[in-house]
Coordinates of C-alpha atoms in Angstrom, one line a residue:
M1 CA 15.1 -11.3 6.0
V2 CA 14.3 -7.6 4.9
D3 CA 14.9 -4.4 6.9
W4 CA 11.6 -2.6 5.8
N5 CA 12.7 0.7 7.4
L6 CA 15.8 0.7 5.2
A7 CA 14.0 -0.2 2.4
V8 CA 11.4 3.0 2.7
A9 CA 14.6 5.2 3.6
T10 CA 16.4 4.0 0.5
A11 CA 13.4 4.5 -1.8
T12 CA 12.6 7.7 -0.4
R13 CA 16.3 9.1 -0.9
L14 CA 16.5 7.8 -4.5
V15 CA 13.0 8.5 -5.7
R16 CA 13.0 11.0 -8.7
P17 CA 11.7 14.5 -8.1
G18 CA 8.0 15.1 -9.5
P19 CA 7.1 17.4 -12.2
D20 CA 7.7 21.0 -11.7
V21 CA 4.4 22.5 -10.2
S22 CA 4.0 25.5 -7.8
R23 CA 2.6 24.8 -4.4
D24 CA -0.8 26.3 -5.2
E25 CA -0.9 24.0 -8.5
A26 CA -0.1 21.1 -6.1
R27 CA -2.9 21.9 -4.0
A28 CA -5.3 22.3 -6.9
V29 CA -4.3 19.1 -8.5
V30 CA -4.9 17.2 -5.0
A31 CA -8.4 18.9 -4.4
E32 CA -9.3 18.0 -8.0
L33 CA -8.3 14.4 -7.8
R34 CA -10.3 14.2 -4.5
R35 CA -13.5 15.6 -6.5
H36 CA -13.1 13.3 -9.3
A37 CA -12.5 10.3 -6.9
K38 CA -15.8 11.1 -5.3
A39 CA -17.5 11.6 -8.5
S40 CA -16.3 8.6 -9.7
E41 CA -18.1 6.6 -7.3
G42 CA -21.4 7.4 -8.6
H43 CA -20.4 7.1 -12.3
V44 CA -18.8 3.5 -11.7
R45 CA -22.0 2.1 -9.6
G46 CA -24.4 3.4 -12.2
F47 CA -22.4 1.7 -15.1
T48 CA -21.6 -1.6 -13.4
R49 CA -24.5 -1.9 -11.2
M50 CA -22.5 -2.8 -8.3
G51 CA -22.4 -1.6 -4.8
T52 CA -24.1 1.1 -2.9
E53 CA -22.9 4.1 -1.4
E54 CA -22.7 2.5 2.2
T55 CA -20.4 0.0 0.9
H56 CA -17.4 2.5 0.1
D57 CA -15.9 2.4 3.4
T58 CA -12.4 2.6 2.2
P59 CA -10.5 5.9 2.0
V60 CA -9.0 7.8 -1.1
L61 CA -5.5 9.2 -0.4
V62 CA -3.8 11.3 -2.8
V63 CA 0.0 10.8 -2.2
D64 CA 3.2 11.8 -3.5
R65 CA 5.8 9.1 -4.6
P66 CA 7.4 8.7 -1.0
G67 CA 3.9 8.2 0.5
W68 CA 3.2 5.6 -2.3
V69 CA 6.4 3.9 -1.1
R70 CA 5.5 3.8 2.5
A71 CA 2.1 2.4 1.7
N72 CA 3.2 -0.5 -0.6
V73 CA 6.2 -1.4 2.0
A74 CA 3.3 -1.7 4.6
G75 CA 1.3 -4.1 2.1
F76 CA 4.2 -6.4 1.2
R77 CA 5.3 -6.6 4.8
E78 CA 1.8 -7.9 5.7
I79 CA 1.1 -10.2 2.7
L80 CA 4.8 -11.7 2.5
K81 CA 4.9 -12.3 6.4
P82 CA 4.1 -16.0 6.5
L83 CA 6.7 -16.6 3.6
L84 CA 9.5 -14.7 5.3
E85 CA 8.7 -16.3 8.7
K86 CA 9.1 -19.7 7.1
M87 CA 12.6 -18.7 5.3
Q88 CA 13.7 -17.3 8.5
E89 CA 13.0 -20.4 10.2
R90 CA 14.9 -22.6 7.8
R91 CA 17.7 -20.3 7.8
G92 CA 17.7 -20.3 11.6
N93 CA 19.4 -23.6 11.8
N94 CA 22.6 -22.6 9.9
P95 CA 25.9 -21.6 11.8
G96 CA 26.0 -17.8 11.9
S97 CA 22.5 -17.2 11.0
A98 CA 22.2 -14.3 13.1
V99 CA 24.9 -12.4 11.5
L100 CA 24.2 -13.2 8.1
G101 CA 20.3 -12.4 8.8
A102 CA 21.4 -8.9 9.9
V103 CA 23.6 -8.1 7.0
G104 CA 21.2 -9.9 4.4
G105 CA 18.3 -7.8 5.8
K106 CA 20.0 -4.6 5.2
V107 CA 21.3 -5.5 1.9
T108 CA 17.7 -6.6 0.9
G109 CA 16.2 -3.5 2.4
V110 CA 18.7 -1.3 0.0
E111 CA 17.8 -3.3 -3.0
L112 CA 14.1 -3.4 -2.5
G113 CA 14.4 0.3 -1.8
M114 CA 15.9 0.6 -5.4
L115 CA 13.1 -1.3 -6.8
L116 CA 10.2 0.6 -5.3
S117 CA 12.0 3.9 -6.1
F118 CA 11.9 2.9 -9.7
L119 CA 8.2 1.6 -9.7
S120 CA 6.9 4.9 -7.8
S121 CA 7.3 7.2 -10.5
R122 CA 5.2 4.7 -12.9
V123 CA 2.2 4.2 -10.9
L124 CA -0.8 6.5 -11.3
G125 CA -3.3 4.8 -9.1
Q126 CA -3.7 1.8 -6.9
Y127 CA -6.3 0.1 -4.8
E128 CA -4.4 -1.7 -2.0
T129 CA -6.3 -4.6 -0.9
F130 CA -4.3 -5.9 2.0
A131 CA -3.4 -2.5 3.4
P132 CA -2.9 -2.6 7.1
A133 CA -4.2 0.9 8.8
A134 CA -1.3 3.4 10.0
R135 CA -1.5 6.8 11.6
D136 CA -0.6 8.6 8.3
L137 CA -2.3 5.8 6.3
P138 CA -5.6 5.0 7.2
A139 CA -7.5 1.9 5.9
G140 CA -11.2 0.7 5.7
A141 CA -12.8 -0.6 8.7
N142 CA -13.8 -3.8 7.5
G143 CA -10.4 -5.7 6.5
G144 CA -8.4 -2.7 5.4
G145 CA -8.0 -1.5 1.9
R146 CA -7.4 2.0 0.7
L147 CA -7.4 3.9 -2.9
L148 CA -4.0 5.8 -3.7
L149 CA -3.9 8.4 -6.3
V150 CA -0.2 9.2 -7.1
A151 CA -0.5 12.9 -7.8
P152 CA 3.0 13.7 -9.3
N153 CA 2.6 10.8 -11.6
I154 CA -0.8 11.5 -13.0
V155 CA 0.4 15.2 -13.6
H156 CA 3.7 13.9 -15.4
V157 CA 1.9 11.4 -17.6
E158 CA -0.8 14.1 -18.7
R159 CA 2.0 16.5 -19.6
E160 CA 4.0 13.6 -21.3
L161 CA 0.9 12.7 -23.3
D162 CA -0.3 16.2 -24.0
V163 CA -4.0 15.3 -23.2
E164 CA -6.5 17.8 -21.4
P165 CA -5.5 17.5 -17.7
H166 CA -9.1 17.6 -16.0
D167 CA -10.3 15.0 -18.5
F168 CA -7.3 12.8 -17.9
R169 CA -7.5 13.0 -14.1
L170 CA -11.1 11.9 -14.1
W171 CA -10.2 9.1 -16.4
V172 CA -7.7 7.6 -14.1
C173 CA -10.0 7.9 -11.2
L174 CA -12.7 5.9 -12.9
H175 CA -10.1 3.0 -13.3
E176 CA -9.1 3.0 -10.1
E177 CA -12.6 3.6 -8.4
T178 CA -13.5 0.5 -10.5
H179 CA -11.1 -1.6 -8.3
R180 CA -12.3 0.1 -5.1
T181 CA -16.0 -0.9 -6.0
Q182 CA -14.8 -4.6 -7.1
F183 CA -13.6 -5.1 -3.4
T184 CA -16.1 -3.0 -1.6
A185 CA -19.2 -4.5 -3.1
V186 CA -18.1 -8.1 -3.3
P187 CA -17.3 -8.8 0.4
W188 CA -15.7 -12.3 -0.1
L189 CA -13.3 -11.2 -2.8
R190 CA -10.6 -9.8 -0.5
D191 CA -10.8 -12.9 1.7
H192 CA -10.6 -15.1 -1.6
L193 CA -7.6 -13.3 -3.1
E194 CA -5.8 -13.4 0.1
G195 CA -6.4 -17.1 0.6
E196 CA -5.0 -18.0 -2.8
I197 CA -1.8 -16.0 -2.3
Q198 CA -1.1 -17.5 1.0
S199 CA -1.7 -20.8 -0.4
F200 CA 0.9 -20.2 -3.2
L201 CA 3.5 -18.7 -0.5
A202 CA 2.8 -21.8 1.6
E203 CA 3.8 -24.1 -1.2
T204 CA 6.9 -22.1 -1.8
D205 CA 10.1 -23.9 -0.8
V206 CA 12.8 -21.4 -1.7
D207 CA 16.2 -21.2 -0.4
P208 CA 16.7 -17.7 1.2
M209 CA 19.7 -17.0 -1.0
T210 CA 17.7 -17.8 -4.1
F211 CA 14.8 -15.5 -3.1
L212 CA 17.6 -12.6 -2.4
E213 CA 19.2 -13.1 -5.6
R214 CA 15.9 -12.5 -7.5
I215 CA 15.6 -9.1 -5.7
R216 CA 19.4 -8.4 -6.7
E217 CA 19.1 -9.1 -10.4
A218 CA 16.3 -6.7 -10.5
A219 CA 18.3 -4.3 -8.5
Q220 CA 21.3 -4.7 -10.9
S221 CA 19.3 -4.1 -13.7
L222 CA 18.3 -0.7 -12.6
V223 CA 21.9 0.4 -12.3
G224 CA 23.0 -1.2 -15.6
G225 CA 24.3 -4.4 -14.0
R226 CA 23.0 -6.6 -16.6
P227 CA 25.5 -9.2 -17.6
E228 CA 27.1 -8.6 -20.8
G229 CA 25.8 -10.5 -23.8
E230 CA 22.6 -11.6 -21.8
E231 CA 19.4 -11.1 -24.1
E232 CA 16.3 -9.8 -22.8
D233 CA 14.5 -13.0 -23.0
G234 CA 17.2 -14.5 -20.9
G235 CA 16.0 -12.6 -17.7
R236 CA 14.1 -14.4 -15.1
S237 CA 11.0 -13.1 -13.2
F238 CA 9.7 -13.5 -9.8
V239 CA 7.1 -15.7 -11.3
E240 CA 9.7 -18.2 -11.9
L241 CA 9.9 -19.0 -8.2
V242 CA 7.0 -21.4 -9.2
Q243 CA 8.1 -24.6 -8.7
T244 CA 5.3 -27.1 -8.0
P245 CA 2.2 -28.3 -9.6
A246 CA 0.1 -27.0 -7.1
Q247 CA 1.7 -23.7 -7.4
R248 CA 1.1 -23.5 -11.0
E249 CA -2.5 -24.4 -10.6
I250 CA -2.9 -21.5 -8.0
L251 CA -1.0 -19.2 -10.2
G252 CA -3.6 -20.0 -13.0
R253 CA -6.4 -18.9 -10.7
L254 CA -4.6 -15.8 -9.7
T255 CA -3.8 -14.9 -13.2
A256 CA -7.4 -15.4 -14.3
V257 CA -8.7 -13.0 -11.4
M258 CA -6.4 -10.5 -11.9
S259 CA -7.2 -10.5 -15.7
L260 CA -10.8 -10.2 -14.6
L261 CA -10.3 -7.3 -12.3
E262 CA -8.0 -5.4 -14.7
G263 CA -9.9 -5.9 -17.9
H264 CA -13.4 -5.1 -16.0
A265 CA -11.7 -1.6 -15.0
D266 CA -10.6 -0.9 -18.6
Y267 CA -14.0 -1.6 -19.7
V268 CA -15.9 0.5 -17.0
M269 CA -13.4 3.2 -17.9
D270 CA -14.1 2.9 -21.6
G271 CA -17.9 2.6 -21.0
V272 CA -18.2 5.5 -18.8
G273 CA -15.6 7.8 -20.3
P274 CA -17.7 9.0 -23.5
S275 CA -20.5 10.5 -21.2
V276 CA -18.1 12.5 -18.8
V277 CA -14.9 12.5 -20.2
P278 CA -15.0 14.6 -23.6
S279 CA -11.5 13.6 -24.9
V280 CA -11.6 10.1 -23.8
A281 CA -10.7 8.7 -27.4
E282 CA -7.7 10.8 -27.5
I283 CA -6.7 9.9 -24.1
R284 CA -7.1 6.2 -24.6
E285 CA -5.3 6.3 -27.9
K286 CA -2.2 7.8 -26.4
F287 CA -2.2 5.8 -23.4
Q288 CA -2.2 2.6 -25.2
Q289 CA 0.4 3.6 -27.3
R290 CA 2.5 4.6 -24.2
R291 CA 1.7 1.4 -22.1
A292 CA 2.6 -1.0 -25.1
K293 CA 6.1 0.6 -26.0
G294 CA 7.4 1.2 -22.6
A295 CA 9.8 4.0 -22.0
S296 CA 13.1 2.5 -22.7
R297 CA 15.0 -0.9 -23.2
L298 CA 15.8 -0.8 -19.2
D299 CA 11.9 -0.1 -18.7
T300 CA 11.3 -3.3 -21.1
A301 CA 13.9 -5.4 -18.9
L302 CA 12.3 -4.5 -15.8
R303 CA 8.7 -4.9 -16.9
K304 CA 9.9 -8.4 -17.7
L305 CA 11.9 -9.1 -14.6
L306 CA 9.2 -8.0 -12.3
G307 CA 6.4 -9.7 -14.1
L308 CA 4.8 -6.5 -15.5
D309 CA 4.5 -7.9 -19.0
A310 CA 2.1 -10.5 -17.7
K311 CA -0.1 -7.5 -16.1
L312 CA -0.1 -5.8 -19.5
R313 CA -1.4 -9.0 -21.1
Q314 CA -4.1 -8.9 -18.2
Y315 CA -5.5 -5.5 -19.1
R316 CA -5.9 -6.7 -22.7
D317 CA -7.2 -10.2 -22.2
G318 CA -9.5 -9.3 -19.3
E319 CA -10.9 -6.5 -21.3
R320 CA -11.9 -8.8 -24.2
F321 CA -13.3 -11.3 -21.9
V322 CA -15.7 -8.6 -20.1
R323 CA -16.6 -7.2 -23.4
A324 CA -17.7 -10.5 -25.1
V325 CA -19.5 -11.7 -22.0
V326 CA -21.5 -8.4 -21.8
E327 CA -22.2 -8.8 -25.6
Q328 CA -23.8 -12.2 -25.0
V329 CA -25.5 -11.8 -21.6
G330 CA -25.8 -8.0 -20.8
V331 CA -24.4 -6.4 -17.6
D332 CA -26.5 -8.1 -15.1
G333 CA -25.4 -11.5 -16.6
F334 CA -21.8 -10.5 -16.5
N335 CA -22.0 -9.6 -12.9
R336 CA -22.9 -13.2 -12.0
V337 CA -19.1 -13.6 -12.0
W338 CA -19.1 -11.8 -8.7
T339 CA -21.4 -14.6 -7.1
S340 CA -19.0 -16.7 -5.7
P341 CA -15.3 -18.2 -6.0
N342 CA -17.0 -20.8 -8.2
T343 CA -18.4 -18.3 -10.8
L344 CA -15.0 -16.6 -11.2
P345 CA -13.6 -17.3 -14.7
T346 CA -10.6 -20.0 -15.2
K347 CA -7.5 -18.9 -16.9
A348 CA -8.8 -21.0 -19.9
E349 CA -12.2 -19.1 -19.9
I350 CA -10.7 -15.7 -20.0
A351 CA -9.3 -16.8 -23.5
K352 CA -12.7 -18.3 -24.4
P353 CA -15.5 -16.4 -22.8
A354 CA -18.2 -18.4 -24.3
D355 CA -17.1 -21.2 -22.1
W356 CA -17.8 -19.2 -19.2
V357 CA -21.1 -18.2 -20.3
T358 CA -22.0 -21.9 -21.2
R359 CA -20.7 -22.9 -17.7
V360 CA -22.3 -20.2 -15.5
H361 CA -25.5 -19.6 -17.6
R362 CA -26.2 -22.9 -18.7
R363 CA -29.9 -24.0 -18.3
P364 CA -30.9 -26.9 -16.6
E365 CA -32.2 -29.7 -19.0
A366 CA -35.8 -30.4 -19.3

């Protein structure tokens, strides 16, 4: 279904060059990001009251754009394996499927590579939850996982925003370290999230050609192939593969969890920031403006098609939920959210934090 090696080769060939830095400057950036990542562990643990030094068994990798591509292809390949096997079996009954598979896999590999090359210049950092270990990309011993910091993108954005580089690098590390802490301090979270994703994929009954067409539409947007006269609101996203009531229910739970994780990271970043990042207010304001407006009409179209607009809402809605809960019941009261899957907020509770407080913190009647 997908030629993964071709996807990596295509993305690596098409990836934009990073900012102009000397070799010594690049080494200094990498060294500083590693120091900030290490320092962030203590800052985040102290503020969130989550985890211990022993729970951080996942590596921190400072990568370039091709490195980010390779890591994400490995993750996609792992998490999508059941769905792609199901689609392969479905297509296997058709005449000529072997030939179509070879050709289709290469076409999809090229188009996926185009998408990854586009995204590789936009991601500052990422906690890879389902990453399998590889020789050049180590992962945590207990179920995988690794923290990626994309050095050229961090340098590019700090220059674009005209902010203090050392402050910005630490600020980014605080956000990403929060995600690392979430998954290392809450042992059941990874398996729960993977279970939800696999349940969602198991419900998917998509014709292979329909799936490939989604990738093709996204790739065409990258090269200006959007149909004439098509409005931005007319674009379809991958989320629109949802077909069944069961999938919509699972997607609602996944949306709530992702809103919680992203919002919590933003809340922690802002909470820790003032004490260790002197220019945090300026960085936050400029970064929010950049996040809200996107880079261009093309960027806006791609964000919608890939479902990235939903991610932007998750930052906002999740941060509001975390802040409201902490105001009502404190940090320890909020941390009851990590007790079990039953204490995670629902999608409705993300919008109404008081309902989560009432459900989780309700006192037994006398």
